[in-house]
Every structure is written in C-alpha cells, then in structure tokens.
CSV table of C-alpha atoms and ligand atoms in Angstrom, one decimal:
chain,number,residue,atom,x,y,z
R,1,MET,CA,1.9,-27.3,7.3
R,2,ALA,CA,2.6,-25.2,10.0
R,3,PHE,CA,4.3,-26.9,12.8
R,4,THR,CA,2.5,-26.6,16.0
R,5,PHE,CA,1.1,-29.7,18.7
R,6,PHE,CA,-1.1,-29.6,21.2
R,7,PHE,CA,0.2,-27.6,24.4
R,8,ARG,CA,3.6,-26.4,23.1
R,9,ASP,CA,5.1,-23.4,25.4
R,10,GLN,CA,3.0,-25.1,28.3
R,11,GLN,CA,5.1,-23.4,30.8
R,12,VAL,CA,4.6,-20.0,29.1
R,13,LEU,CA,0.8,-20.7,28.9
R,14,GLU,CA,0.8,-21.2,32.0
R,15,ARG,CA,3.0,-17.9,33.0
R,16,VAL,CA,-0.1,-16.0,30.5
R,17,ILE,CA,-3.3,-17.5,32.3
R,18,GLU,CA,-1.8,-16.3,35.4
R,19,HIS,CA,-1.6,-12.8,34.9
R,20,LEU,CA,-4.6,-12.2,32.6
R,21,LEU,CA,-7.3,-14.5,34.9
R,22,PRO,CA,-7.3,-11.2,37.4
R,23,SER,CA,-7.9,-8.9,34.6
R,24,LEU,CA,-10.6,-10.1,32.9
R,25,ALA,CA,-12.2,-9.9,35.5
R,26,GLY,CA,-14.6,-6.9,35.4
R,27,ARG,CA,-14.9,-7.6,31.5
R,28,SER,CA,-18.3,-8.8,30.7
R,29,HIS,CA,-16.4,-10.8,27.4
R,30,PRO,CA,-13.6,-10.8,27.4
R,31,ARG,CA,-11.8,-11.4,23.6
R,32,ILE,CA,-8.0,-13.3,22.8
R,33,TRP,CA,-6.3,-12.2,19.7
R,34,ASP,CA,-4.1,-15.8,19.0
R,35,ALA,CA,-2.0,-14.3,15.8
R,36,GLY,CA,-0.5,-17.3,13.6
R,37,ALA,CA,-2.9,-20.0,15.2
R,38,ALA,CA,-1.5,-22.8,12.7
R,39,MET,CA,-4.2,-25.4,12.3
R,40,GLY,CA,-5.4,-24.7,15.8
R,41,GLN,CA,-3.5,-26.7,18.6
R,42,GLU,CA,-2.8,-23.5,20.2
R,43,PRO,CA,-5.8,-21.9,20.7
R,44,TYR,CA,-7.5,-24.7,22.0
R,45,THR,CA,-4.9,-25.1,24.1
R,46,LEU,CA,-5.5,-22.1,25.9
R,47,SER,CA,-8.9,-23.0,25.6
R,48,ILE,CA,-8.9,-26.2,27.4
R,49,MET,CA,-6.4,-24.3,30.0
R,50,LEU,CA,-8.7,-21.4,30.4
R,51,ALA,CA,-11.8,-24.3,31.0
R,52,GLU,CA,-9.4,-25.7,33.5
R,53,LYS,CA,-9.6,-22.2,35.3
R,54,MET,CA,-12.4,-20.2,35.2
R,55,ASN,CA,-16.0,-20.9,35.7
R,56,HIS,CA,-18.5,-21.9,33.4
R,57,PHE,CA,-20.1,-18.2,33.1
R,58,ALA,CA,-17.0,-16.8,32.6
R,59,PHE,CA,-15.3,-19.6,29.8
R,60,ASN,CA,-19.0,-19.4,28.0
R,61,ASN,CA,-18.1,-15.2,27.4
R,62,LEU,CA,-14.8,-15.5,26.1
R,63,ARG,CA,-13.5,-15.7,22.7
R,64,ILE,CA,-10.4,-16.6,21.3
R,65,ASP,CA,-9.7,-15.3,17.8
R,66,ALA,CA,-7.6,-17.0,16.0
R,67,THR,CA,-5.9,-15.9,12.9
R,68,ASP,CA,-3.5,-17.0,10.1
R,69,VAL,CA,-2.3,-16.2,6.7
R,70,GLU,CA,-3.3,-19.3,5.2
R,71,SER,CA,-5.4,-18.6,2.4
R,72,THR,CA,-6.3,-21.8,1.4
R,73,GLY,CA,-9.2,-22.6,4.1
R,74,GLN,CA,-7.6,-25.5,4.9
R,75,PHE,CA,-6.8,-24.6,8.7
R,76,ALA,CA,-10.2,-23.3,8.8
R,77,GLN,CA,-11.6,-26.1,8.2
R,78,MET,CA,-9.6,-28.1,10.6
R,79,ILE,CA,-10.3,-25.5,13.0
R,80,GLU,CA,-13.8,-25.9,12.7
R,81,ALA,CA,-14.0,-29.3,13.0
R,82,GLY,CA,-11.8,-29.8,15.8
R,83,LEU,CA,-11.2,-33.3,14.8
R,84,TYR,CA,-7.0,-34.0,15.7
R,85,PRO,CA,-5.3,-37.9,15.4
R,86,LYS,CA,-5.1,-39.8,18.1
R,87,ASP,CA,-0.9,-40.1,17.5
R,88,GLU,CA,-1.3,-36.1,17.9
R,89,LEU,CA,-3.0,-36.3,21.4
R,90,SER,CA,-0.8,-38.9,22.5
R,91,ARG,CA,1.2,-36.8,24.8
R,92,LEU,CA,-1.6,-34.0,26.5
R,93,PRO,CA,-1.3,-33.4,30.4
R,94,GLU,CA,-3.0,-36.4,32.2
R,95,GLY,CA,-6.5,-36.6,32.0
R,96,ILE,CA,-6.9,-33.6,29.0
R,97,LEU,CA,-7.8,-36.1,26.7
R,98,ASP,CA,-10.9,-37.9,28.7
R,99,LYS,CA,-12.3,-34.6,29.6
R,100,TYR,CA,-11.6,-32.3,26.3
R,101,PHE,CA,-11.9,-34.8,23.7
R,102,GLU,CA,-14.7,-37.4,22.0
R,103,PRO,CA,-14.6,-39.9,19.5
R,104,ASN,CA,-16.6,-38.7,16.4
R,105,GLY,CA,-17.3,-41.8,14.7
R,106,LYS,CA,-13.4,-41.1,12.4
R,107,PRO,CA,-11.3,-44.0,13.4
R,108,GLU,CA,-8.4,-43.2,15.2
R,109,TYR,CA,-9.3,-39.3,15.8
R,110,PHE,CA,-10.6,-37.5,18.2
R,111,ARG,CA,-12.7,-34.2,18.3
R,112,VAL,CA,-12.8,-31.0,21.1
R,113,ILE,CA,-15.7,-31.2,22.5
R,114,GLU,CA,-18.1,-28.2,21.6
R,115,GLN,CA,-17.8,-26.2,24.8
R,116,VAL,CA,-14.3,-25.3,23.8
R,117,ARG,CA,-14.4,-24.9,20.6
R,118,ARG,CA,-17.0,-22.2,20.5
R,119,ARG,CA,-15.0,-19.9,22.1
R,120,VAL,CA,-12.4,-20.1,18.9
R,121,VAL,CA,-13.3,-18.2,16.3
R,122,TYR,CA,-10.8,-18.4,13.3
R,123,GLN,CA,-10.4,-16.1,10.6
R,124,GLN,CA,-7.4,-15.8,7.9
R,125,HIS,CA,-5.6,-12.5,8.5
R,126,ASP,CA,-2.2,-11.5,7.3
R,127,LEU,CA,-0.3,-10.6,10.4
R,128,LEU,CA,2.2,-8.3,7.6
R,129,SER,CA,-1.4,-6.1,6.1
R,130,PHE,CA,-0.3,-4.3,10.0
R,131,ARG,CA,-4.3,-4.1,10.4
R,132,GLU,CA,-5.1,-5.3,13.4
R,133,ILE,CA,-8.5,-7.5,13.4
R,134,GLY,CA,-10.2,-5.9,16.0
R,135,HIS,CA,-9.5,-3.7,19.5
R,136,GLY,CA,-10.2,-4.5,23.4
R,137,TYR,CA,-8.1,-7.5,23.9
R,138,SER,CA,-6.9,-8.5,26.6
R,139,LEU,CA,-4.2,-10.7,25.4
R,140,VAL,CA,-2.5,-10.9,21.8
R,141,LEU,CA,-0.4,-14.1,21.8
R,142,CYS,CA,1.8,-14.6,19.1
R,143,LYS,CA,3.9,-17.3,19.6
R,144,ASN,CA,7.3,-18.8,17.0
R,145,VAL,CA,6.0,-16.2,14.2
R,146,LEU,CA,7.2,-12.9,14.4
R,147,LEU,CA,10.8,-14.6,13.9
R,148,HIS,CA,10.1,-15.1,10.2
R,149,PHE,CA,9.7,-11.4,9.9
R,150,GLN,CA,12.5,-8.6,9.1
R,151,ALA,CA,13.3,-6.2,12.1
R,152,LEU,CA,11.3,-3.4,10.6
R,153,GLU,CA,8.1,-5.6,10.3
R,154,ARG,CA,8.7,-6.8,13.4
R,155,ILE,CA,8.2,-3.5,15.2
R,156,GLU,CA,4.8,-3.1,12.8
R,157,VAL,CA,3.5,-5.7,13.6
R,158,LEU,CA,4.0,-5.2,17.2
R,159,LYS,CA,3.0,-1.6,17.1
R,160,MET,CA,-0.3,-3.2,15.3
R,161,PHE,CA,-1.1,-5.6,18.7
R,162,HIS,CA,-0.2,-2.3,21.2
R,163,ARG,CA,-3.2,-1.0,18.7
R,164,ALA,CA,-5.1,-4.5,19.5
R,165,LEU,CA,-5.1,-4.1,22.5
R,166,ALA,CA,-7.3,-2.7,25.5
R,167,ALA,CA,-5.3,-0.7,28.0
R,168,GLY,CA,-3.7,-3.1,30.3
R,169,GLY,CA,-3.9,-6.0,28.3
R,170,LEU,CA,-0.9,-8.4,27.7
R,171,PHE,CA,1.1,-9.3,24.6
R,172,ALA,CA,2.8,-12.7,24.8
R,173,THR,CA,5.0,-14.7,22.6
R,174,GLU,CA,7.8,-17.2,23.0
R,175,GLN,CA,10.7,-17.4,25.5
R,176,THR,CA,13.1,-16.3,22.5
R,177,GLN,CA,11.7,-13.7,21.0
R,178,GLU,CA,13.0,-10.5,22.7
R,179,MET,CA,11.0,-7.3,22.6
R,180,PRO,CA,12.9,-4.4,20.5
R,181,PRO,CA,14.2,-2.0,22.5
R,182,GLU,CA,12.6,0.6,20.1
R,183,LEU,CA,9.3,-0.1,21.6
R,184,ASP,CA,10.7,-0.3,25.1
R,185,SER,CA,8.0,2.7,25.9
R,186,TRP,CA,5.4,1.0,24.0
R,187,PHE,CA,5.3,-2.6,26.6
R,188,GLU,CA,6.2,-2.9,29.9
R,189,ARG,CA,7.7,-6.7,30.7
R,190,VAL,CA,5.1,-8.8,33.2
R,191,THR,CA,8.2,-11.0,34.4
R,192,PRO,CA,11.8,-11.1,34.8
R,193,ASP,CA,13.1,-14.0,33.1
R,194,GLY,CA,9.5,-14.2,30.3
R,195,GLN,CA,8.2,-13.1,27.5
R,196,LEU,CA,5.1,-11.5,28.9
R,197,TYR,CA,4.0,-7.7,28.3
R,198,ARG,CA,1.3,-4.8,29.3
R,199,LYS,CA,0.3,-2.4,27.1
R,200,VAL,CA,1.7,1.0,28.7
R,201,GLU,CA,-1.5,3.5,27.7
R,202,ALA,CA,1.3,6.7,26.4
R,203,ALA,CA,3.2,5.3,23.8
P,1,SAM,C1,5.8,-22.2,13.5
P,1,SAM,S1,3.7,-21.8,13.4
P,1,SAM,C2,3.2,-21.7,15.6
P,1,SAM,C3,2.2,-22.1,15.4
P,1,SAM,C4,1.9,-21.9,16.5
P,1,SAM,N1,1.7,-20.2,17.2
P,1,SAM,C5,2.7,-22.4,17.3
P,1,SAM,O1,3.3,-21.7,18.4
P,1,SAM,O2,2.7,-23.5,17.9
P,1,SAM,C6,3.8,-20.9,12.7
P,1,SAM,C7,2.6,-20.4,11.9
P,1,SAM,O3,2.6,-18.2,11.1
P,1,SAM,C8,1.9,-18.1,10.4
P,1,SAM,N2,2.1,-17.3,9.5
P,1,SAM,C9,3.3,-16.8,9.0
P,1,SAM,N3,3.3,-15.8,8.5
P,1,SAM,C10,2.1,-15.6,8.3
P,1,SAM,C11,1.9,-13.8,8.3
P,1,SAM,N4,2.2,-13.4,7.8
P,1,SAM,N5,0.5,-14.2,9.0
P,1,SAM,C12,0.0,-14.4,10.1
P,1,SAM,N6,0.1,-15.6,9.9
P,1,SAM,C13,1.6,-16.4,9.6
P,1,SAM,C14,2.3,-19.6,9.7
P,1,SAM,O4,1.3,-19.8,8.5
P,1,SAM,C15,2.0,-20.8,10.7
P,1,SAM,O5,0.9,-21.2,10.9
C-alpha cells in the first residue's frame, strides 16, 4: 500500500492554491492532474481545500484527474468509494471531518461527501509511459513520486507535464524535490523557497 495521508504537505498545497486560484478565474472547466495519487487522500485533500476557497459554481466545474500506476483496480475502487477508516481521519484540521465526511453505515469508516468526491476522477496511468493523459491542465501536482525515478526518467516525466499544462499552468512537487537544471528554460520558479513552477511557453 502506498504511503500517504490526508493533508500531507499541507503548507505546499496552501501555497499552490494561493497561486492557482487567480489563474482559474477565466476558465470555465479548469482541470488539475494529480499524478501518483495513491488511494485518494491527496486528490480529496486538494478537493476539500479548493471547496473551502472557491464559490460553489466554480468548484462544481472543476475536475481533478487522479492517476496512479497501480493496476489491480484497488486504488480505483478506494477512490471511487471515498471511504476511509476513522483512525486515518483523526488528525484532520479542525472542522474538516464534520464538514466534508459523513458516516456511511460501515462502522469506524467515513465517506468523503459527494460534492467533493465528484470532483475527482481516477484513471490508471504509468508516468513512465511518458504519454500525457490530456492537455490544458491548470495544475499538475506530483508529490513524493519523482524521487523513485532515474534522473533521465524524471526529465522525460517533467517534459510530459510541460506538454500537459495549459499556457501559464503550474507544476508542484514536494519540498525536497529539485527541478533538474536541464529544464531551467521549461519551467520558472514561482516562489523562491518552494517547489512550485510555472510553465514557460517557448521551451
Ligand atoms: C508515496 S506515494 C505518494 C502519494 C501522494 N502523492 C502523496 O504525496 O502523499 C507514491 C505513489 O506513486 C505511485 N507511482 C509510483 N510509480 C509510478 C508511476 N510510474 N506512474 C504513476 N504512479 C506511480 C505509487 O503507486 C504510489 O501510489
């Protein structure tokens, strides 16, 4: 089972959202790609954090494409169900459990509410295929995944993200991941102290 948890890297996500929201203003159906999404804790965290910040209409037009290489269908099932054990939810920020999760008949489990669940669509995808799942993304989030790849694979994956992003789209990764210098002209750093980048068009 992949290691992940709700609200992991919360500060990174807060910063991403701060820069993402102004760029969503002119888009009718903005899309986000969460690559290496594991069992859904990350895309649902993102969905919850965006629900907190966006108006209902804009939020309901948003789509988060969550992908992972896992191929047995187990992650797909878990994300679709949106059911998580109570002990996984014990350290959520205050108020989040009551507002965004509901009991669902299964003892000791809570379900992500439908409004948040509907924003997340899962598909199986191998990043090392180097084939993007689509184009025009406002944000690609890929945390705690790239570190498992070889340096050259990482570069090809990042080039794939570049193709998938809309003009001016954002790419975010975990704090300890660095953009390879080979891609300096492909992405510009958005914040001096974080791993948040904006696509450079002419690369
Ligand atoms: C440590 S988890 C990170 C989950 C989440 N992004 C987070 O930060 O909490 C790494 C995930 O990357 C996925 N992964 C590993 N290799 C991959 C690949 N080639 N393509 C897509 N996903 C991959 C794993 O299946 C796992 O779910």
